[in-house]
PDB file of C-alpha atoms in Angstrom:
ATOM      1  CA  MET A   1    -199.402-111.866   8.121  1.00 49.00           C
ATOM      2  CA  ASP A   2    -200.304-114.985   7.388  1.00 60.00           C
ATOM      3  CA  GLU A   3    -201.851-114.499   3.127  1.00 84.00           C
ATOM      4  CA  GLN A   4    -205.121-116.528   2.165  1.00 93.00           C
ATOM      5  CA  GLN A   5    -204.722-119.606  -0.092  1.00 94.00           C
ATOM      6  CA  TYR A   6    -206.319-121.183  -2.803  1.00 95.00           C
ATOM      7  CA  ARG A   7    -206.975-124.933  -4.308  1.00 95.00           C
ATOM      8  CA  MET A   8    -207.809-125.633  -7.132  1.00 95.00           C
ATOM      9  CA  THR A   9    -210.937-127.590  -7.210  1.00 95.00           C
ATOM     10  CA  LEU A  10    -210.709-128.112 -10.417  1.00 94.00           C
ATOM     11  CA  THR A  11    -210.232-132.261 -11.620  1.00 94.00           C
ATOM     12  CA  ASP A  12    -207.378-133.594 -13.515  1.00 92.00           C
ATOM     13  CA  VAL A  13    -210.194-133.844 -16.820  1.00 95.00           C
ATOM     14  CA  GLN A  14    -211.467-130.260 -16.559  1.00 95.00           C
ATOM     15  CA  TRP A  15    -207.729-128.858 -15.785  1.00 92.00           C
ATOM     16  CA  TRP A  16    -206.797-129.492 -19.304  1.00 94.00           C
ATOM     17  CA  CYS A  17    -209.923-128.645 -21.390  1.00 95.00           C
ATOM     18  CA  CYS A  18    -209.435-125.314 -19.488  1.00 94.00           C
ATOM     19  CA  ASP A  19    -205.359-125.638 -19.688  1.00 93.00           C
ATOM     20  CA  ILE A  20    -204.858-126.578 -23.293  1.00 96.00           C
ATOM     21  CA  PRO A  21    -207.604-123.837 -25.239  1.00 97.00           C
ATOM     22  CA  GLY A  22    -206.151-120.887 -23.044  1.00 96.00           C
ATOM     23  CA  ASN A  23    -202.607-121.821 -24.205  1.00 96.00           C
ATOM     24  CA  ILE A  24    -203.478-121.407 -27.406  1.00 97.00           C
ATOM     25  CA  GLY A  25    -205.112-118.494 -27.327  1.00 97.00           C
ATOM     26  CA  TRP A  26    -202.538-116.607 -25.286  1.00 97.00           C
ATOM     27  CA  ILE A  27    -199.973-118.080 -28.228  1.00 97.00           C
ATOM     28  CA  ILE A  28    -201.972-116.594 -30.660  1.00 97.00           C
ATOM     29  CA  TRP A  29    -202.185-113.879 -29.252  1.00 96.00           C
ATOM     30  CA  ILE A  30    -198.539-112.921 -29.123  1.00 96.00           C
ATOM     31  CA  VAL A  31    -197.458-114.881 -32.066  1.00 96.00           C
ATOM     32  CA  CYS A  32    -199.924-112.325 -34.108  1.00 93.00           C
ATOM     33  CA  ASN A  33    -198.604-109.131 -31.538  1.00 93.00           C
ATOM     34  CA  VAL A  34    -195.240-110.128 -32.487  1.00 93.00           C
ATOM     35  CA  LYS A  35    -196.269-110.447 -36.519  1.00 91.00           C
ATOM     36  CA  THR A  36    -198.078-106.863 -36.878  1.00 89.00           C
ATOM     37  CA  LEU A  37    -194.670-105.337 -34.930  1.00 90.00           C
ATOM     38  CA  ILE A  38    -192.874-106.523 -37.133  1.00 92.00           C
ATOM     39  CA  GLU A  39    -194.619-104.853 -39.622  1.00 89.00           C
ATOM     40  CA  GLY A  40    -194.194-101.253 -37.943  1.00 87.00           C
ATOM     41  CA  VAL A  41    -195.649 -99.995 -34.962  1.00 87.00           C
ATOM     42  CA  ASP A  42    -199.428 -98.372 -35.459  1.00 86.00           C
ATOM     43  CA  LEU A  43    -202.317 -97.545 -33.301  1.00 86.00           C
ATOM     44  CA  TYR A  44    -203.363-101.314 -33.089  1.00 85.00           C
ATOM     45  CA  ALA A  45    -200.380-102.343 -32.371  1.00 87.00           C
ATOM     46  CA  ILE A  46    -199.676 -99.972 -29.216  1.00 90.00           C
ATOM     47  CA  LEU A  47    -203.149-101.559 -28.462  1.00 90.00           C
ATOM     48  CA  MET A  48    -202.130-104.778 -28.130  1.00 93.00           C
ATOM     49  CA  LEU A  49    -199.603-103.789 -25.791  1.00 95.00           C
ATOM     50  CA  LEU A  50    -201.559-104.049 -22.760  1.00 96.00           C
ATOM     51  CA  PRO A  51    -203.242-107.000 -23.224  1.00 97.00           C
ATOM     52  CA  THR A  52    -199.746-108.795 -24.289  1.00 97.00           C
ATOM     53  CA  ALA A  53    -198.039-107.602 -21.328  1.00 97.00           C
ATOM     54  CA  LEU A  54    -200.823-109.106 -19.484  1.00 98.00           C
ATOM     55  CA  MET A  55    -200.254-112.741 -20.925  1.00 97.00           C
ATOM     56  CA  LEU A  56    -196.763-112.221 -20.403  1.00 97.00           C
ATOM     57  CA  ILE A  57    -197.012-111.910 -16.693  1.00 98.00           C
ATOM     58  CA  GLY A  58    -198.996-114.387 -16.371  1.00 97.00           C
ATOM     59  CA  VAL A  59    -197.861-117.130 -18.277  1.00 97.00           C
ATOM     60  CA  VAL A  60    -194.279-116.004 -16.379  1.00 97.00           C
ATOM     61  CA  GLU A  61    -196.060-116.304 -12.556  1.00 96.00           C
ATOM     62  CA  LEU A  62    -197.467-120.375 -14.825  1.00 93.00           C
ATOM     63  CA  ILE A  63    -194.355-120.760 -15.015  1.00 93.00           C
ATOM     64  CA  SER A  64    -192.833-119.913 -11.912  1.00 94.00           C
ATOM     65  CA  GLU A  65    -195.812-121.433  -9.733  1.00 90.00           C
ATOM     66  CA  ARG A  66    -194.892-125.023 -11.480  1.00 88.00           C
ATOM     67  CA  ILE A  67    -191.212-125.049 -10.705  1.00 91.00           C
ATOM     68  CA  ALA A  68    -191.999-124.552  -7.442  1.00 89.00           C
ATOM     69  CA  LYS A  69    -194.462-126.893  -7.339  1.00 86.00           C
ATOM     70  CA  LEU A  70    -197.727-124.954  -6.572  1.00 82.00           C
ATOM     71  CA  ASP A  71    -199.859-126.380  -9.036  1.00 72.00           C
ATOM     72  CA  ARG A  72    -203.083-126.808  -7.124  1.00 87.00           C
ATOM     73  CA  ILE A  73    -202.318-124.680  -4.041  1.00 91.00           C
ATOM     74  CA  LEU A  74    -201.415-120.949  -4.399  1.00 92.00           C
ATOM     75  CA  PRO A  75    -201.394-118.063  -2.501  1.00 93.00           C
ATOM     76  CA  ARG A  76    -203.850-115.149  -3.275  1.00 93.00           C
ATOM     77  CA  LEU A  77    -200.810-113.134  -5.110  1.00 94.00           C
ATOM     78  CA  ARG A  78    -200.000-116.039  -7.177  1.00 94.00           C
ATOM     79  CA  LEU A  79    -203.141-116.782  -7.970  1.00 95.00           C
ATOM     80  CA  TYR A  80    -203.905-113.541  -9.366  1.00 96.00           C
ATOM     81  CA  ARG A  81    -200.539-112.749 -10.595  1.00 96.00           C
ATOM     82  CA  GLY A  82    -200.927-115.725 -12.794  1.00 96.00           C
ATOM     83  CA  PHE A  83    -204.560-116.832 -13.512  1.00 96.00           C
ATOM     84  CA  GLY A  84    -206.025-113.142 -13.144  1.00 97.00           C
ATOM     85  CA  SER A  85    -203.230-111.755 -15.496  1.00 98.00           C
ATOM     86  CA  LEU A  86    -204.119-114.088 -17.859  1.00 97.00           C
ATOM     87  CA  THR A  87    -207.862-113.948 -17.596  1.00 98.00           C
ATOM     88  CA  LEU A  88    -208.023-109.917 -17.710  1.00 98.00           C
ATOM     89  CA  GLY A  89    -205.534-109.729 -20.487  1.00 98.00           C
ATOM     90  CA  GLY A  90    -207.680-111.906 -22.644  1.00 98.00           C
ATOM     91  CA  ILE A  91    -210.701-109.905 -21.560  1.00 98.00           C
ATOM     92  CA  LEU A  92    -209.222-106.522 -22.599  1.00 97.00           C
ATOM     93  CA  GLY A  93    -207.616-108.034 -25.960  1.00 97.00           C
ATOM     94  CA  VAL A  94    -211.575-108.531 -26.503  1.00 97.00           C
ATOM     95  CA  PRO A  95    -212.134-105.094 -27.973  1.00 96.00           C
ATOM     96  CA  VAL A  96    -208.950-104.795 -28.949  1.00 95.00           C
ATOM     97  CA  ALA A  97    -209.230-107.221 -31.871  1.00 95.00           C
ATOM     98  CA  ILE A  98    -212.991-105.808 -32.366  1.00 94.00           C
ATOM     99  CA  ALA A  99    -211.043-102.068 -32.936  1.00 92.00           C
ATOM    100  CA  GLY A 100    -208.737-103.879 -35.309  1.00 90.00           C
ATOM    101  CA  LEU A 101    -211.713-104.912 -37.208  1.00 92.00           C
ATOM    102  CA  VAL A 102    -213.456-101.734 -37.146  1.00 92.00           C
ATOM    103  CA  MET A 103    -210.314-100.270 -38.079  1.00 87.00           C
ATOM    104  CA  LYS A 104    -209.436-102.619 -41.078  1.00 84.00           C
ATOM    105  CA  THR A 105    -205.879-103.332 -40.263  1.00 80.00           C
ATOM    106  CA  GLY A 106    -204.346-106.179 -39.939  1.00 72.00           C
ATOM    107  CA  GLY A 107    -206.499-108.149 -41.849  1.00 80.00           C
ATOM    108  CA  SER A 108    -207.502-111.490 -41.302  1.00 87.00           C
ATOM    109  CA  ARG A 109    -205.408-111.389 -38.305  1.00 91.00           C
ATOM    110  CA  SER A 110    -207.440-109.454 -36.469  1.00 91.00           C
ATOM    111  CA  TRP A 111    -209.937-112.130 -36.568  1.00 95.00           C
ATOM    112  CA  TRP A 112    -207.224-114.883 -34.989  1.00 96.00           C
ATOM    113  CA  MET A 113    -206.860-111.789 -32.502  1.00 95.00           C
ATOM    114  CA  LEU A 114    -209.833-111.817 -31.564  1.00 96.00           C
ATOM    115  CA  ALA A 115    -210.796-115.827 -30.958  1.00 97.00           C
ATOM    116  CA  GLY A 116    -207.115-115.626 -29.424  1.00 98.00           C
ATOM    117  CA  ALA A 117    -207.848-113.585 -26.498  1.00 98.00           C
ATOM    118  CA  VAL A 118    -211.062-115.493 -26.314  1.00 98.00           C
ATOM    119  CA  LEU A 119    -209.765-118.831 -25.139  1.00 98.00           C
ATOM    120  CA  CYS A 120    -207.258-117.128 -23.067  1.00 97.00           C
ATOM    121  CA  GLY A 121    -209.686-114.634 -21.021  1.00 97.00           C
ATOM    122  CA  LEU A 122    -212.660-117.664 -21.175  1.00 97.00           C
ATOM    123  CA  PHE A 123    -210.765-120.187 -20.154  1.00 97.00           C
ATOM    124  CA  ALA A 124    -208.519-118.809 -18.284  1.00 97.00           C
ATOM    125  CA  GLY A 125    -211.173-117.513 -16.412  1.00 97.00           C
ATOM    126  CA  LEU A 126    -212.605-120.706 -16.053  1.00 96.00           C
ATOM    127  CA  CYS A 127    -209.203-122.373 -13.916  1.00 95.00           C
ATOM    128  CA  PHE A 128    -208.850-118.787 -12.347  1.00 96.00           C
ATOM    129  CA  ALA A 129    -212.661-119.483 -11.162  1.00 96.00           C
ATOM    130  CA  GLY A 130    -211.450-123.545 -10.262  1.00 95.00           C
ATOM    131  CA  TYR A 131    -209.364-121.866  -7.194  1.00 96.00           C
ATOM    132  CA  LYS A 132    -211.789-121.471  -3.674  1.00 96.00           C
ATOM    133  CA  LYS A 133    -210.308-120.201  -1.269  1.00 94.00           C
ATOM    134  CA  ILE A 134    -209.353-122.621   1.858  1.00 92.00           C
ATOM    135  CA  GLU A 135    -211.398-121.818   4.594  1.00 87.00           C
ATOM    136  CA  LYS A 136    -208.406-121.657   8.519  1.00 75.00           C
TER     137      LYS A 136
END
């Protein structure tokens, strides 16, 4: 069975305008998560693990795509595993960060995590949306 392919439609400038803030977002999220886990495992730290896992899956996939030189054309599975996971991780990170603010856990770190989740979800989502199905 032939897997559907997707082509990036964003220009290089659009790509960089999404890539840089998206990378900043997942890096902020993961650094804050690690710092929170170092301080001790609590409900908030556990809630952070799902978005973190999705972001890491996405990052590892994107690195493997880069190594395989699949920058502009991706099979559906790789597209969803890369940008889909990053987007979903960012989206799920928003309510987790808001929960931290409501629970008054993590102090100002929750604000950083909210910013990181929004950056990751929004800009990975824009990259994700920039891929269009190649019609055969």
